[in-house]
PDB file of C-alpha atoms in Angstrom:
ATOM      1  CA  UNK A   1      -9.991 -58.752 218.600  1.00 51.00           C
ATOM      2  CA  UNK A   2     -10.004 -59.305 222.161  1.00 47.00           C
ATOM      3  CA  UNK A   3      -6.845 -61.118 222.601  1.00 46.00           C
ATOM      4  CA  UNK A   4      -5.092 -58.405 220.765  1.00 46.00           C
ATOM      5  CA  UNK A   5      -6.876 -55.973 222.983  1.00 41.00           C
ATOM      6  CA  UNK A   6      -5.572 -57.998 226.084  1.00 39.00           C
ATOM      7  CA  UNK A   7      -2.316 -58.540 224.663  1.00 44.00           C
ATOM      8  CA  UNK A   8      -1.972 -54.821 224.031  1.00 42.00           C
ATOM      9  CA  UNK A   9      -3.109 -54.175 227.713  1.00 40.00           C
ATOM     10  CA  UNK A  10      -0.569 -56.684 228.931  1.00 43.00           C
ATOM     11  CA  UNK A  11       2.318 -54.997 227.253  1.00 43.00           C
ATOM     12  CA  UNK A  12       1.171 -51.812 228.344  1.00 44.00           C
ATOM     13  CA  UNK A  13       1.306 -52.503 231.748  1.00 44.00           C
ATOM     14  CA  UNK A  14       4.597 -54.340 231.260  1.00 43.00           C
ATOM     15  CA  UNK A  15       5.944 -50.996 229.676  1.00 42.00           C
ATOM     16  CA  UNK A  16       4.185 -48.572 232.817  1.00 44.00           C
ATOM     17  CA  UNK A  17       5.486 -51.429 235.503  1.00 43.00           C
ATOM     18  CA  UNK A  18       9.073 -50.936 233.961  1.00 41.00           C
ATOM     19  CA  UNK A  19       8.946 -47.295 233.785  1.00 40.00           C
ATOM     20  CA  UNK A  20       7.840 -46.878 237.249  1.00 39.00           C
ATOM     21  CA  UNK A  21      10.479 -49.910 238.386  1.00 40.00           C
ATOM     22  CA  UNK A  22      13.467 -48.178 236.866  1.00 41.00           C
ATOM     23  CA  UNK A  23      13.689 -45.525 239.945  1.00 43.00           C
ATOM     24  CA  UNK A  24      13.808 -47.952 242.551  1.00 43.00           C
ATOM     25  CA  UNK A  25      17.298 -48.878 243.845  1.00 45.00           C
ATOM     26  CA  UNK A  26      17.453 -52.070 246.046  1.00 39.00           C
ATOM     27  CA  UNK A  27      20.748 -51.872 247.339  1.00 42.00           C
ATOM     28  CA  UNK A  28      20.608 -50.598 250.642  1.00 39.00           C
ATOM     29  CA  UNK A  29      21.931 -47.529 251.726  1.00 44.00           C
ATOM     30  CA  UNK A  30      25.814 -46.637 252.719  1.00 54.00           C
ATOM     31  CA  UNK A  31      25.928 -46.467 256.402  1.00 51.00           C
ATOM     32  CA  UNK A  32      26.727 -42.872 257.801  1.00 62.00           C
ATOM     33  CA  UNK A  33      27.175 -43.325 260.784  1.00 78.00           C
ATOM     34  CA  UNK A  34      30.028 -40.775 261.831  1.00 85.00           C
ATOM     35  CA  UNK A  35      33.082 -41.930 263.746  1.00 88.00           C
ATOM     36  CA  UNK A  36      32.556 -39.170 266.230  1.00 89.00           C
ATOM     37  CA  UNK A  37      28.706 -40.296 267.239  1.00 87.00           C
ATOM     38  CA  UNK A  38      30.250 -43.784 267.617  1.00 90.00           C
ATOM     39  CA  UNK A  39      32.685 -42.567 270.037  1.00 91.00           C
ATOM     40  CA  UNK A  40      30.544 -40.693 271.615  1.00 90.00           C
ATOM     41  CA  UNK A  41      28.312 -43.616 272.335  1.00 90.00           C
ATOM     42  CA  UNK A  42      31.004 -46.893 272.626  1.00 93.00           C
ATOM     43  CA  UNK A  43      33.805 -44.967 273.813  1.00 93.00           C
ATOM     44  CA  UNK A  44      35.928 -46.981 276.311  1.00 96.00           C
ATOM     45  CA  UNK A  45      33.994 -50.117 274.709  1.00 97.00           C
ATOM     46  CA  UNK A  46      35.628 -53.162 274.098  1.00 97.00           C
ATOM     47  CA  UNK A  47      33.772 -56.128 272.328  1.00 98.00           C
ATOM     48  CA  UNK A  48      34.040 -59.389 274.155  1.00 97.00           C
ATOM     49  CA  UNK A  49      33.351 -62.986 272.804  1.00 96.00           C
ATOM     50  CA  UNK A  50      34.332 -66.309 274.836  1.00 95.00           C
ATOM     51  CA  UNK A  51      37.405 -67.631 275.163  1.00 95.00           C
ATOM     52  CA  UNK A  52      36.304 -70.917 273.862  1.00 92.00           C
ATOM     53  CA  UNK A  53      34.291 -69.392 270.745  1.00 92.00           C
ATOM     54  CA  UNK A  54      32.560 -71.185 268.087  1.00 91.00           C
ATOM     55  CA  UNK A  55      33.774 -70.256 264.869  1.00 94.00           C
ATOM     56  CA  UNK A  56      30.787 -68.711 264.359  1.00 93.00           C
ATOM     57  CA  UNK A  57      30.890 -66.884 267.445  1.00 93.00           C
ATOM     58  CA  UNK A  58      34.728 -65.229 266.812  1.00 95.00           C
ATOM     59  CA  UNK A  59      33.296 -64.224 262.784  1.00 94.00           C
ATOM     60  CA  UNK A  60      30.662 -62.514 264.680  1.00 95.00           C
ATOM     61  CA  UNK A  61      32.721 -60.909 266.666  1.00 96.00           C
ATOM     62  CA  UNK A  62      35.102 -59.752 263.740  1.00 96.00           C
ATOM     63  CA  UNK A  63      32.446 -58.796 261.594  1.00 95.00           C
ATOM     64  CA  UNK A  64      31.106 -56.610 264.659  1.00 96.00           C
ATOM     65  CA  UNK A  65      34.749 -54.165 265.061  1.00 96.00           C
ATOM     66  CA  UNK A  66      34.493 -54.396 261.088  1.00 95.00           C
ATOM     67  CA  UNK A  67      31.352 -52.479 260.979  1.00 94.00           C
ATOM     68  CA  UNK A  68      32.802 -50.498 263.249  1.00 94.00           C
ATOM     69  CA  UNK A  69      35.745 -49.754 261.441  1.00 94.00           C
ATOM     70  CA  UNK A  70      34.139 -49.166 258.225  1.00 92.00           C
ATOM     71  CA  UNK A  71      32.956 -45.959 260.148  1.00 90.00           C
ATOM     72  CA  UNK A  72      36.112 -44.755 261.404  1.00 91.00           C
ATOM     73  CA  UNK A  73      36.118 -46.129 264.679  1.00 92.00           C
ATOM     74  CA  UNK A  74      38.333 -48.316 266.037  1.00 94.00           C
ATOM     75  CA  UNK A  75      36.946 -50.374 268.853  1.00 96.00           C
ATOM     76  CA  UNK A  76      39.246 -53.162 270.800  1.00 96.00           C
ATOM     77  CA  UNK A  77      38.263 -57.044 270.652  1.00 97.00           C
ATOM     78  CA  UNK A  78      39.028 -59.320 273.619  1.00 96.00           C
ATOM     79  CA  UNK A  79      38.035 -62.844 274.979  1.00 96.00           C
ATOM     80  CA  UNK A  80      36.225 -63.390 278.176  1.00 96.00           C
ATOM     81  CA  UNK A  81      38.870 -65.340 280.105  1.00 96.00           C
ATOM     82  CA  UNK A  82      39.997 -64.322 283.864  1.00 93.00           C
ATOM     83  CA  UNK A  83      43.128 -65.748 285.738  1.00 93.00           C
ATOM     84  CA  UNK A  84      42.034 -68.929 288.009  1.00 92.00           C
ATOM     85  CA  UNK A  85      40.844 -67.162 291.173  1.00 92.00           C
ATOM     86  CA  UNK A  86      40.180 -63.856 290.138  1.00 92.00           C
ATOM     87  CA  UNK A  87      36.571 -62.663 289.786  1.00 93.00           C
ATOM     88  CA  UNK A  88      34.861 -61.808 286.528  1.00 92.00           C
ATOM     89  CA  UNK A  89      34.869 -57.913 285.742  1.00 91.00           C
ATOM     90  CA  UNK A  90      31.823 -56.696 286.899  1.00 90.00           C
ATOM     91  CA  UNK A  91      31.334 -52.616 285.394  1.00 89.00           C
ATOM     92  CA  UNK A  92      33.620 -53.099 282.335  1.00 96.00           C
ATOM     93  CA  UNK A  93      32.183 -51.670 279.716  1.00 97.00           C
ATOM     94  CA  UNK A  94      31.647 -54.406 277.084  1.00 97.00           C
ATOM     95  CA  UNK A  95      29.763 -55.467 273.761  1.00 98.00           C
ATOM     96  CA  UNK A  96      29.165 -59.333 274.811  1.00 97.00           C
ATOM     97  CA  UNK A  97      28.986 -61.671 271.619  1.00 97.00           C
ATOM     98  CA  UNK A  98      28.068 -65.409 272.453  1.00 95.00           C
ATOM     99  CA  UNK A  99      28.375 -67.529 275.342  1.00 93.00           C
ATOM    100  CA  UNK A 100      30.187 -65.298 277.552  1.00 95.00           C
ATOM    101  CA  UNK A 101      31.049 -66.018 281.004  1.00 95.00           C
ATOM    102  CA  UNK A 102      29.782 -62.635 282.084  1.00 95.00           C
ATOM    103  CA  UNK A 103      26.213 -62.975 284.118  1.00 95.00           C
ATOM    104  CA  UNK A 104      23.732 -60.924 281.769  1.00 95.00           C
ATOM    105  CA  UNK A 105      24.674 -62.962 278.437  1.00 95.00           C
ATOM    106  CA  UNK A 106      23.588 -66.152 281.253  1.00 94.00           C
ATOM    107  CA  UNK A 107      20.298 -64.162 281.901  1.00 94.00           C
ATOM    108  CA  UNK A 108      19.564 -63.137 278.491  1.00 94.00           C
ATOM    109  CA  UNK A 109      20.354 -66.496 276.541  1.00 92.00           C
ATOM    110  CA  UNK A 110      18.923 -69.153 279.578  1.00 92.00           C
ATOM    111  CA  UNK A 111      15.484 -69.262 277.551  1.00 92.00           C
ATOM    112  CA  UNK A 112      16.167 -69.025 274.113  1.00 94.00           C
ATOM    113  CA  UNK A 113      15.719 -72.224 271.270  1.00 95.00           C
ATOM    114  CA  UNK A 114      17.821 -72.439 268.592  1.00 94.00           C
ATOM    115  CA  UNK A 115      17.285 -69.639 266.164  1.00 93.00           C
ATOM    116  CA  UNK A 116      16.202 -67.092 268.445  1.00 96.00           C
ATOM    117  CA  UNK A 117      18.667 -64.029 269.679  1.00 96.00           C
ATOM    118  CA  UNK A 118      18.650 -61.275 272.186  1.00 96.00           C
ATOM    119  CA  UNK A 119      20.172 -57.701 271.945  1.00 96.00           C
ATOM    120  CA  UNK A 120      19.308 -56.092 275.117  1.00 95.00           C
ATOM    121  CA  UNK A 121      21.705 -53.347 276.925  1.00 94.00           C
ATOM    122  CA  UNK A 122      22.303 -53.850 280.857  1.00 94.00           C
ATOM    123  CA  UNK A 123      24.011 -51.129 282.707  1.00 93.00           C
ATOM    124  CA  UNK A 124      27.679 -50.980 280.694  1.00 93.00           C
ATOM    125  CA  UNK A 125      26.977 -53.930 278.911  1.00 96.00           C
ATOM    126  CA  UNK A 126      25.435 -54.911 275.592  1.00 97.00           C
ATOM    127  CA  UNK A 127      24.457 -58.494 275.164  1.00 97.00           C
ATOM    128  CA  UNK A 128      24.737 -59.949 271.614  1.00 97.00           C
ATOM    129  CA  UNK A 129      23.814 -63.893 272.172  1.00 96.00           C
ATOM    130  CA  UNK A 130      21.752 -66.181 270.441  1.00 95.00           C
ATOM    131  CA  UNK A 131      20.157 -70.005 271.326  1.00 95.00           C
ATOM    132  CA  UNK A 132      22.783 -71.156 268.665  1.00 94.00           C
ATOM    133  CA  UNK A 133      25.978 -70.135 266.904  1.00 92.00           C
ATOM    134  CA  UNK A 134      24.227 -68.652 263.441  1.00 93.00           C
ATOM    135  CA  UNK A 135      21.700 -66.822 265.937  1.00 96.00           C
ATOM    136  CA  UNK A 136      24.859 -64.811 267.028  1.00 96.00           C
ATOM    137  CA  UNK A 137      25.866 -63.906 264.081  1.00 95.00           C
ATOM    138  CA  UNK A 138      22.066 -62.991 263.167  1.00 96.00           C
ATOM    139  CA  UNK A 139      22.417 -60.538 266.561  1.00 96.00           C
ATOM    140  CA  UNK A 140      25.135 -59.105 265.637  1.00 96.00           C
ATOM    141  CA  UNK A 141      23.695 -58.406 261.982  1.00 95.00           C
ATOM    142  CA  UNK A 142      20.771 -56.937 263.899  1.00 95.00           C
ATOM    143  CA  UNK A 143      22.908 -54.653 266.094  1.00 95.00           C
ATOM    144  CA  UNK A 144      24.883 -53.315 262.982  1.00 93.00           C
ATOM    145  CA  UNK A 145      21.566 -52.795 261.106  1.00 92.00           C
ATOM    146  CA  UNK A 146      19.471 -51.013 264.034  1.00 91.00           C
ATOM    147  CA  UNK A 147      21.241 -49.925 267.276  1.00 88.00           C
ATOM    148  CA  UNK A 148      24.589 -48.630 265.975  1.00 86.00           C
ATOM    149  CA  UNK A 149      23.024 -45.729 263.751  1.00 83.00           C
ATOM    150  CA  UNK A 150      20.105 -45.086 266.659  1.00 75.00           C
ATOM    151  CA  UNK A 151      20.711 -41.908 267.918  1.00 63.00           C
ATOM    152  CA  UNK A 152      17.814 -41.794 270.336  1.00 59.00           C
ATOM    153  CA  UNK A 153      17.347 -42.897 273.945  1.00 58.00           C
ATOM    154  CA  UNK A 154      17.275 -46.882 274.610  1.00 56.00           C
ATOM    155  CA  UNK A 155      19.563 -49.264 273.392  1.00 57.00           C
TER     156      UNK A 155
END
């Protein structure tokens, strides 16, 4: 008598778990992010990566002006190289991905291990850089996830 007792319990709660189950939805939402906010906030933006890019480092890159895209906005995509003797652009405004040769992804990236990434915004520029190639990509994934729908103050 018990086990059926248990075995009725059981089911029961297998029946309740499934009811209550059946309204959640894990995919995760559309992004709404409208093309007009992004231009608003990355107008004149153009997303950088280096000139001698990973492969990891140019998909990052591409999957960055994707996201962007997939919004409406259509932001440019450059490398970091200069002519020999000229000086690096210094109040460009620029989405850094990687190991650029620009001086804040060199301030942001000199301390970080493999794995680990920074997204941190300097004056005109955002820095998008991680201790290895996949951490890149994992910035970028952050940025897309958390600072391009943020419509407060900060980054």
């Amino acid at each position: 008598m018990r086990t059926r007792f248990l075995s009725l319990l059981t089911a029961a709660f297998l029946v309740a778990g499934t009811f209550f189950l059946t309204g959640c939805d894990n995919t995760p939402p559309e992004n709404t992010i409208s093309a007009e906010a992004l231009a608003q906030r990355f107008g004149g933006y153009t997303i950088v990566r280096p000139d001698s890019a990973s492969e990891e480092e140019v998909s990052a890159a591409v999957y960055l002006r994707s996201a962007f895209e997939e919004n409406g906005y259509t932001i440019g995509l450059t490398t970091d190289w200069v002519n020999r003797g000229e000086e690096v652009p210094a109040d460009t405004l620029e989405i850094l991905i990687g190991s650029t040769n620009r001086p804040e992804t060199a301030r942001y990236t000199a301390d970080l291990r493999h794995g680990e990434f920074a997204v941190a915004r300097e004056g005109n520029r955002y820095v998008l850089a991680g201790g290895s190639a996949d951490a890149t990509q994992s910035a970028c994934a952050w940025f897309i996830q958390f600072a391009l729908p943020w419509e407060g103050e900060g980054l």
